[in-house]
mmCIF file of N, CA and C in Angstrom:
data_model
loop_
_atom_site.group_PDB
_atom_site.id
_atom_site.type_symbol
_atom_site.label_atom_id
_atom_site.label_comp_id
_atom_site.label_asym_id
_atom_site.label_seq_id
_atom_site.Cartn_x
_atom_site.Cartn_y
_atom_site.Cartn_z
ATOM 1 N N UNK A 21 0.814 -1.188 0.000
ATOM 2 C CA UNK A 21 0.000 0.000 0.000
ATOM 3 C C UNK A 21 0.856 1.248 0.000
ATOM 4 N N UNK A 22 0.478 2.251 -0.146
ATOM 5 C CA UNK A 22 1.160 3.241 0.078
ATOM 6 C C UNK A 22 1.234 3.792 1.350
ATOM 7 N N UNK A 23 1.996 5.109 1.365
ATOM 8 C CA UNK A 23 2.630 5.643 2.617
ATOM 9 C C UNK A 23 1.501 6.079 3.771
ATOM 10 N N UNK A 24 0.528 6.316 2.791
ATOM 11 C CA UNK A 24 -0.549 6.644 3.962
ATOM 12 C C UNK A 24 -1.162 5.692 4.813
ATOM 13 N N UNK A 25 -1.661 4.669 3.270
ATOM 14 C CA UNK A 25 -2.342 3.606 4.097
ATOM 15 C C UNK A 25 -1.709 2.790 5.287
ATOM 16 N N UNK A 26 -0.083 2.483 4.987
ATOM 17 C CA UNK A 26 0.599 1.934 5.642
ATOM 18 C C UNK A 26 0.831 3.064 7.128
ATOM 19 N N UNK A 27 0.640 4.088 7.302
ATOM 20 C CA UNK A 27 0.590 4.583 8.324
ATOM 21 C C UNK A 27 -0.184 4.856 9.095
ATOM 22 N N UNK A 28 -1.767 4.942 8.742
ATOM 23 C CA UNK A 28 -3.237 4.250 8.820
ATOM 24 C C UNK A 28 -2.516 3.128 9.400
ATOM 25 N N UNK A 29 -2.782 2.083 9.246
ATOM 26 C CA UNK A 29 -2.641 0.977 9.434
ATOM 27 C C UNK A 29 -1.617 0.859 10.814
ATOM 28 N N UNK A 30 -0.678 1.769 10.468
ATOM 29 C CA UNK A 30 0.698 1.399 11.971
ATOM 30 C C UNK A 30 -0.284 1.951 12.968
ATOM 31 N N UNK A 31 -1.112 3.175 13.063
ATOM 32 C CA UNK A 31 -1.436 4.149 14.074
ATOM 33 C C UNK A 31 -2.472 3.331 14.397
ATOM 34 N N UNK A 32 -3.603 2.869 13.380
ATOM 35 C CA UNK A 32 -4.214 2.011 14.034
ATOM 36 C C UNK A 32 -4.037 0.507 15.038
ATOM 37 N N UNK A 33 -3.038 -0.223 14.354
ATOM 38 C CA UNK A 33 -2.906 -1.151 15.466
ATOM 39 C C UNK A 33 -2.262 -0.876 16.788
ATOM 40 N N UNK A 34 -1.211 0.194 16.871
ATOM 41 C CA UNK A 34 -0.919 0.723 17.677
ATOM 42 C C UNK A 34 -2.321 1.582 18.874
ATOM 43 N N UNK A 35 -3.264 1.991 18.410
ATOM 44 C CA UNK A 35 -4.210 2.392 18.950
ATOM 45 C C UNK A 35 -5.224 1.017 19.773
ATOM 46 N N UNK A 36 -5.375 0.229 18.881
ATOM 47 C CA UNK A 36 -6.380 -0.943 19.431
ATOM 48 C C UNK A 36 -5.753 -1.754 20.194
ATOM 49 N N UNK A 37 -4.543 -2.109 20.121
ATOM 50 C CA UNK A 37 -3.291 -3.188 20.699
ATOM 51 C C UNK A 37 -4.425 -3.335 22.141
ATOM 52 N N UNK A 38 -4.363 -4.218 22.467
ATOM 53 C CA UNK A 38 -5.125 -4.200 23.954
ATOM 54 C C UNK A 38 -6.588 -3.690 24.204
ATOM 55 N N UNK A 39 -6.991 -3.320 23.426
ATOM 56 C CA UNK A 39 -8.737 -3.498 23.569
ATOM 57 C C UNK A 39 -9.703 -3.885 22.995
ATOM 58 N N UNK A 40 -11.089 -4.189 23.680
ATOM 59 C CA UNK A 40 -11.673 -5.103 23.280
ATOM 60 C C UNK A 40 -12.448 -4.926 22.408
ATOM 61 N N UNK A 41 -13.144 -5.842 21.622
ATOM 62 C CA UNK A 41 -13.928 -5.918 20.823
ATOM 63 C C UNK A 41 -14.619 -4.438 20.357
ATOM 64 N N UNK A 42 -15.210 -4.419 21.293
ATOM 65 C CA UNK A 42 -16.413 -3.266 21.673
ATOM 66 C C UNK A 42 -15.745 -1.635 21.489
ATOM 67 N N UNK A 43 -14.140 -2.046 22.346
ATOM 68 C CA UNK A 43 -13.699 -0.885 21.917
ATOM 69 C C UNK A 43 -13.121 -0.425 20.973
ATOM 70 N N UNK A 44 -12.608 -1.399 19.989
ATOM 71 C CA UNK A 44 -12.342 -1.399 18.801
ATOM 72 C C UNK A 44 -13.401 -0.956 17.799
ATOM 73 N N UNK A 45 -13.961 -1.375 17.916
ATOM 74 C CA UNK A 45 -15.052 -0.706 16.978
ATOM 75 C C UNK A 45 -15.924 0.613 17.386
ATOM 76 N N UNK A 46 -15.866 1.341 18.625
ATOM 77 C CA UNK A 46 -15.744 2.705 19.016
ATOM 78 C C UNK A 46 -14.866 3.395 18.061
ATOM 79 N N UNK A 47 -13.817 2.837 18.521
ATOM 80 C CA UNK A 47 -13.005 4.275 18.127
ATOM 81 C C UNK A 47 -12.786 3.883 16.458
ATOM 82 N N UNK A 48 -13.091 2.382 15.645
ATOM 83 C CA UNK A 48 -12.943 2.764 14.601
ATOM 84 C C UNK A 48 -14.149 3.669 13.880
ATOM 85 N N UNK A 49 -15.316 3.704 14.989
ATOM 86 C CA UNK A 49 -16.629 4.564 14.232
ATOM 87 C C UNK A 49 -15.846 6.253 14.386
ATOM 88 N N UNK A 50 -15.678 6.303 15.619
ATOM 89 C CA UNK A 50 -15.105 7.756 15.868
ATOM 90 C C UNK A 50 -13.771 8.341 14.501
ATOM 91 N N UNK A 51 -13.244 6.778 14.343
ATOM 92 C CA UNK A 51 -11.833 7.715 13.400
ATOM 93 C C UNK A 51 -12.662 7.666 11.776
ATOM 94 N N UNK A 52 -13.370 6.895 11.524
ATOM 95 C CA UNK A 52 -14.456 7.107 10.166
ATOM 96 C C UNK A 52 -15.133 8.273 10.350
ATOM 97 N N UNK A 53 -15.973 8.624 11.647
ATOM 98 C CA UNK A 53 -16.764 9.901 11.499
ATOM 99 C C UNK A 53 -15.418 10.883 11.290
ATOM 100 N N UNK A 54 -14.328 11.181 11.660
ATOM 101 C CA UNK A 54 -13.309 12.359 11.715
ATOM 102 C C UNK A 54 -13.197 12.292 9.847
ATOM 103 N N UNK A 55 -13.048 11.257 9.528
ATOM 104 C CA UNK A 55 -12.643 11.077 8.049
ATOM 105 C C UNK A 55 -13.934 11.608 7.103
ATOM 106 N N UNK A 56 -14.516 11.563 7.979
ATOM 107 C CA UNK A 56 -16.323 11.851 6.934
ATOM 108 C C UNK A 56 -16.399 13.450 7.779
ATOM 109 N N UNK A 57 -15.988 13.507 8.474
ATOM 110 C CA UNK A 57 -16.138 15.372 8.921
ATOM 111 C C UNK A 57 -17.138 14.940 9.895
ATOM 112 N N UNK A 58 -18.116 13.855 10.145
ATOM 113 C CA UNK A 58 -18.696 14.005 11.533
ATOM 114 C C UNK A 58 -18.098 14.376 12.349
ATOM 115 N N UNK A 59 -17.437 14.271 12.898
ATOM 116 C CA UNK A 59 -16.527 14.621 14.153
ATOM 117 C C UNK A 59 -16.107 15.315 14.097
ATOM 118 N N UNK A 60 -15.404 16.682 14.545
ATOM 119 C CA UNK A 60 -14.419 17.709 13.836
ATOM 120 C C UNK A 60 -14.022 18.437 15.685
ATOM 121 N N UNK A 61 -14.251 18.143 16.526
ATOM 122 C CA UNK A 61 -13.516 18.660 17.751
ATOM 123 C C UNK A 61 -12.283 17.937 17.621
ATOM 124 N N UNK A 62 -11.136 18.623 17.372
ATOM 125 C CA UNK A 62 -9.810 18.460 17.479
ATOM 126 C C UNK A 62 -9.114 17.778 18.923
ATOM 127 N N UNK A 63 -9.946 18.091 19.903
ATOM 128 C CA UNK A 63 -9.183 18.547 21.419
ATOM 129 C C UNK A 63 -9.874 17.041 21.930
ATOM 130 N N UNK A 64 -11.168 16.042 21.598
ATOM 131 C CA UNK A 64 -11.753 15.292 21.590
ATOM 132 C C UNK A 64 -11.261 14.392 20.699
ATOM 133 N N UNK A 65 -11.086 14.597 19.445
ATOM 134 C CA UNK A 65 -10.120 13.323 18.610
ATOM 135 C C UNK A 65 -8.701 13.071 18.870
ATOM 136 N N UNK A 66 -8.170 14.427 19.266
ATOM 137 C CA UNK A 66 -6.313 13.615 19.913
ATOM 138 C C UNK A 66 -6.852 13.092 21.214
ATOM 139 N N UNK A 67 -7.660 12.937 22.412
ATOM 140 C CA UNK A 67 -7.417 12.577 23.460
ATOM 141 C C UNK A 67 -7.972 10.619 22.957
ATOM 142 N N UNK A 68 -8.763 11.056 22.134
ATOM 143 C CA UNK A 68 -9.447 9.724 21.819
ATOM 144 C C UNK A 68 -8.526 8.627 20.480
ATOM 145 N N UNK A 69 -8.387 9.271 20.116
ATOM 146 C CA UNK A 69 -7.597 8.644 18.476
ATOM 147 C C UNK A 69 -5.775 8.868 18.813
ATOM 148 N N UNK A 70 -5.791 9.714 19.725
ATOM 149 C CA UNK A 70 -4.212 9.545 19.966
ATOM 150 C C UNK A 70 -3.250 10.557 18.902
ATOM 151 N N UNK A 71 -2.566 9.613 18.495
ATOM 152 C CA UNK A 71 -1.789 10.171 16.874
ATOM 153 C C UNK A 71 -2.248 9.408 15.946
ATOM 154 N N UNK A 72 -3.215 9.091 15.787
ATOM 155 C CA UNK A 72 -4.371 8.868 14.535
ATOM 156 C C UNK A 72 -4.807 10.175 14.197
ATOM 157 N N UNK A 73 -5.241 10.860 14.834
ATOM 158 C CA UNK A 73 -6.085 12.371 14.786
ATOM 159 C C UNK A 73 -5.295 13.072 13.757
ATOM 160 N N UNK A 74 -4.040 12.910 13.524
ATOM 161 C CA UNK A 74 -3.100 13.542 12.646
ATOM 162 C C UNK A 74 -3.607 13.198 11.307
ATOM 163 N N UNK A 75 -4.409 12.234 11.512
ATOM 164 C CA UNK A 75 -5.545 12.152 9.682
ATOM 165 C C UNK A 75 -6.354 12.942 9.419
ATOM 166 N N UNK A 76 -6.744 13.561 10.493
ATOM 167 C CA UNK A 76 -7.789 14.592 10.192
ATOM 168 C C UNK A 76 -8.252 15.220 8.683
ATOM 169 N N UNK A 77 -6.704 15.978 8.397
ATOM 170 C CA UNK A 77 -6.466 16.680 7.239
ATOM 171 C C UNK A 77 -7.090 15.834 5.808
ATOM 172 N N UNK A 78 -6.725 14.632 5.822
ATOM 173 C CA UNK A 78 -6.868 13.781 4.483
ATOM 174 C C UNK A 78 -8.250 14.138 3.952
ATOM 175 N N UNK A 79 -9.345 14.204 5.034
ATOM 176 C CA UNK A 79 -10.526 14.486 4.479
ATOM 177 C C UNK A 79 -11.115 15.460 3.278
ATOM 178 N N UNK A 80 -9.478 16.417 3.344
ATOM 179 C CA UNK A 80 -9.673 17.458 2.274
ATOM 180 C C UNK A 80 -8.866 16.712 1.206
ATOM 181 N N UNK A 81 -8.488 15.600 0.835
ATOM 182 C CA UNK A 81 -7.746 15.041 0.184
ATOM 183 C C UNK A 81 -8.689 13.979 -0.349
ATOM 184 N N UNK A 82 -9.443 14.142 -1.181
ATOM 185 C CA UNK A 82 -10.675 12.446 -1.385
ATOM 186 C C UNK A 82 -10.044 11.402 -2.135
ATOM 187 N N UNK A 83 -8.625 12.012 -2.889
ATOM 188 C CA UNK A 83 -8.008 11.274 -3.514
ATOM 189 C C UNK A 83 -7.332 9.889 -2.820
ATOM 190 N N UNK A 84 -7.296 10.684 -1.573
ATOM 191 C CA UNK A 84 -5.919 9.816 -0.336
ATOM 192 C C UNK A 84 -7.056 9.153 0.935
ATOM 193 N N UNK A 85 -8.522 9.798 0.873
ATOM 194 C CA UNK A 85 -9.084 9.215 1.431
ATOM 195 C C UNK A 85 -9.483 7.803 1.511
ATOM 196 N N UNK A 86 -9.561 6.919 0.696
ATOM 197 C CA UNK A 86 -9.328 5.822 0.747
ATOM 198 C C UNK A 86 -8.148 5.097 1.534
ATOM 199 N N UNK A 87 -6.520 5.536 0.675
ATOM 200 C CA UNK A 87 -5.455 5.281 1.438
ATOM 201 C C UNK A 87 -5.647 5.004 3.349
ATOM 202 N N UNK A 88 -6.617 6.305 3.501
ATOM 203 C CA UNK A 88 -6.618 6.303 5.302
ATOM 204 C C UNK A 88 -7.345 5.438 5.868
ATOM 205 N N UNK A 89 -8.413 5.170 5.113
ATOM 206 C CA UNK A 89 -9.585 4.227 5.672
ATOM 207 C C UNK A 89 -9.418 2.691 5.972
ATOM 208 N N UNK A 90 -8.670 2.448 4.501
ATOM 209 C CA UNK A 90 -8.406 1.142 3.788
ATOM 210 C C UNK A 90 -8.392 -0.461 5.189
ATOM 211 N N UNK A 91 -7.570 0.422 5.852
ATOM 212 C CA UNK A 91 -7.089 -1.093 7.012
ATOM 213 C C UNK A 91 -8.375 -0.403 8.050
ATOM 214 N N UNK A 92 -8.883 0.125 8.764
ATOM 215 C CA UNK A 92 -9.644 0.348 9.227
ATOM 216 C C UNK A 92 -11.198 -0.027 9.092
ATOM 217 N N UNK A 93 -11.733 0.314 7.695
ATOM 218 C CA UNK A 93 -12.776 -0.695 7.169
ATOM 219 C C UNK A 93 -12.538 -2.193 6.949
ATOM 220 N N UNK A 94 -11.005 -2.362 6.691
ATOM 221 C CA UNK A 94 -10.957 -3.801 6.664
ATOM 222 C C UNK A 94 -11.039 -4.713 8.001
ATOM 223 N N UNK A 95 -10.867 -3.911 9.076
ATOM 224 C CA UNK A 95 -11.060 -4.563 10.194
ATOM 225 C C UNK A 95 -12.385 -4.507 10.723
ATOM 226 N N UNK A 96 -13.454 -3.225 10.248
ATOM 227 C CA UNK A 96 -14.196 -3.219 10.681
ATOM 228 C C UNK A 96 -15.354 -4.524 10.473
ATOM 229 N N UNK A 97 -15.050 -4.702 9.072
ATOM 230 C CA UNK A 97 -15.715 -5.466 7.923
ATOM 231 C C UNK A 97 -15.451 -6.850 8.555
ATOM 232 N N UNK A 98 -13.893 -7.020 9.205
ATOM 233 C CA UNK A 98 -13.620 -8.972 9.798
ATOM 234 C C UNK A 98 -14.507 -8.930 11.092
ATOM 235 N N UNK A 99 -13.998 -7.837 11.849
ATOM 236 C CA UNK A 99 -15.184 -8.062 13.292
ATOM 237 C C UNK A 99 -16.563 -8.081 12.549
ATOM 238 N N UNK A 100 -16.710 -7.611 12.083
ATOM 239 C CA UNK A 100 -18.490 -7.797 11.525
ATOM 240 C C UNK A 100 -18.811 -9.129 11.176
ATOM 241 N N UNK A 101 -17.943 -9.612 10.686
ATOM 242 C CA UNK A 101 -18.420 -10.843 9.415
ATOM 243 C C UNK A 101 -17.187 -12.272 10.268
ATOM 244 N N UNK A 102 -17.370 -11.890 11.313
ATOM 245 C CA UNK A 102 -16.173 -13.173 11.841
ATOM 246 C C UNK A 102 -17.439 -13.836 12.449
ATOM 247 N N UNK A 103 -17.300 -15.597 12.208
ATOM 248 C CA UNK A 103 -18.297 -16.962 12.388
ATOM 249 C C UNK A 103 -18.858 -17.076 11.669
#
């Protein structure tokens, strides 16, 4: 993948490493709404997303928006569809 996705991807596992189910899929709704502009309190997405929040920006980027999402929907999509 490229540089983004692959950094998507580091920030995210680095973010979930150690939580559960339930909370995994919190904060991947929270880092999709930041990517879709639902979300837009800055001071609320770094305490929550960490150094994920540093994606913020891409949203003005629709080209690279995918790149950010990519491993994030893909996980969302295995917890959904796992059994």
């Amino acid at each position: 993948g490229c540089s983004i996705s692959q950094a998507s991807a580091s920030m995210m596992t680095d973010l979930l490493t150690g939580k559960t189910v339930e909370e995994a899929m919190e904060l991947i709704r929270i880092f999709l709404g930041m990517i879709k502009r639902e979300i837009q309190d800055m001071d609320y997405l770094e305490d929550v997303l960490d150094e994920a929040s540093i994606l913020q920006g891409i949203s003005n980027l629709p080209a690279r928006v995918k790149c950010a999402v990519l491993a994030w929907h893909t996980l969302k999509e295995a917890i959904e569809h796992k059994n």
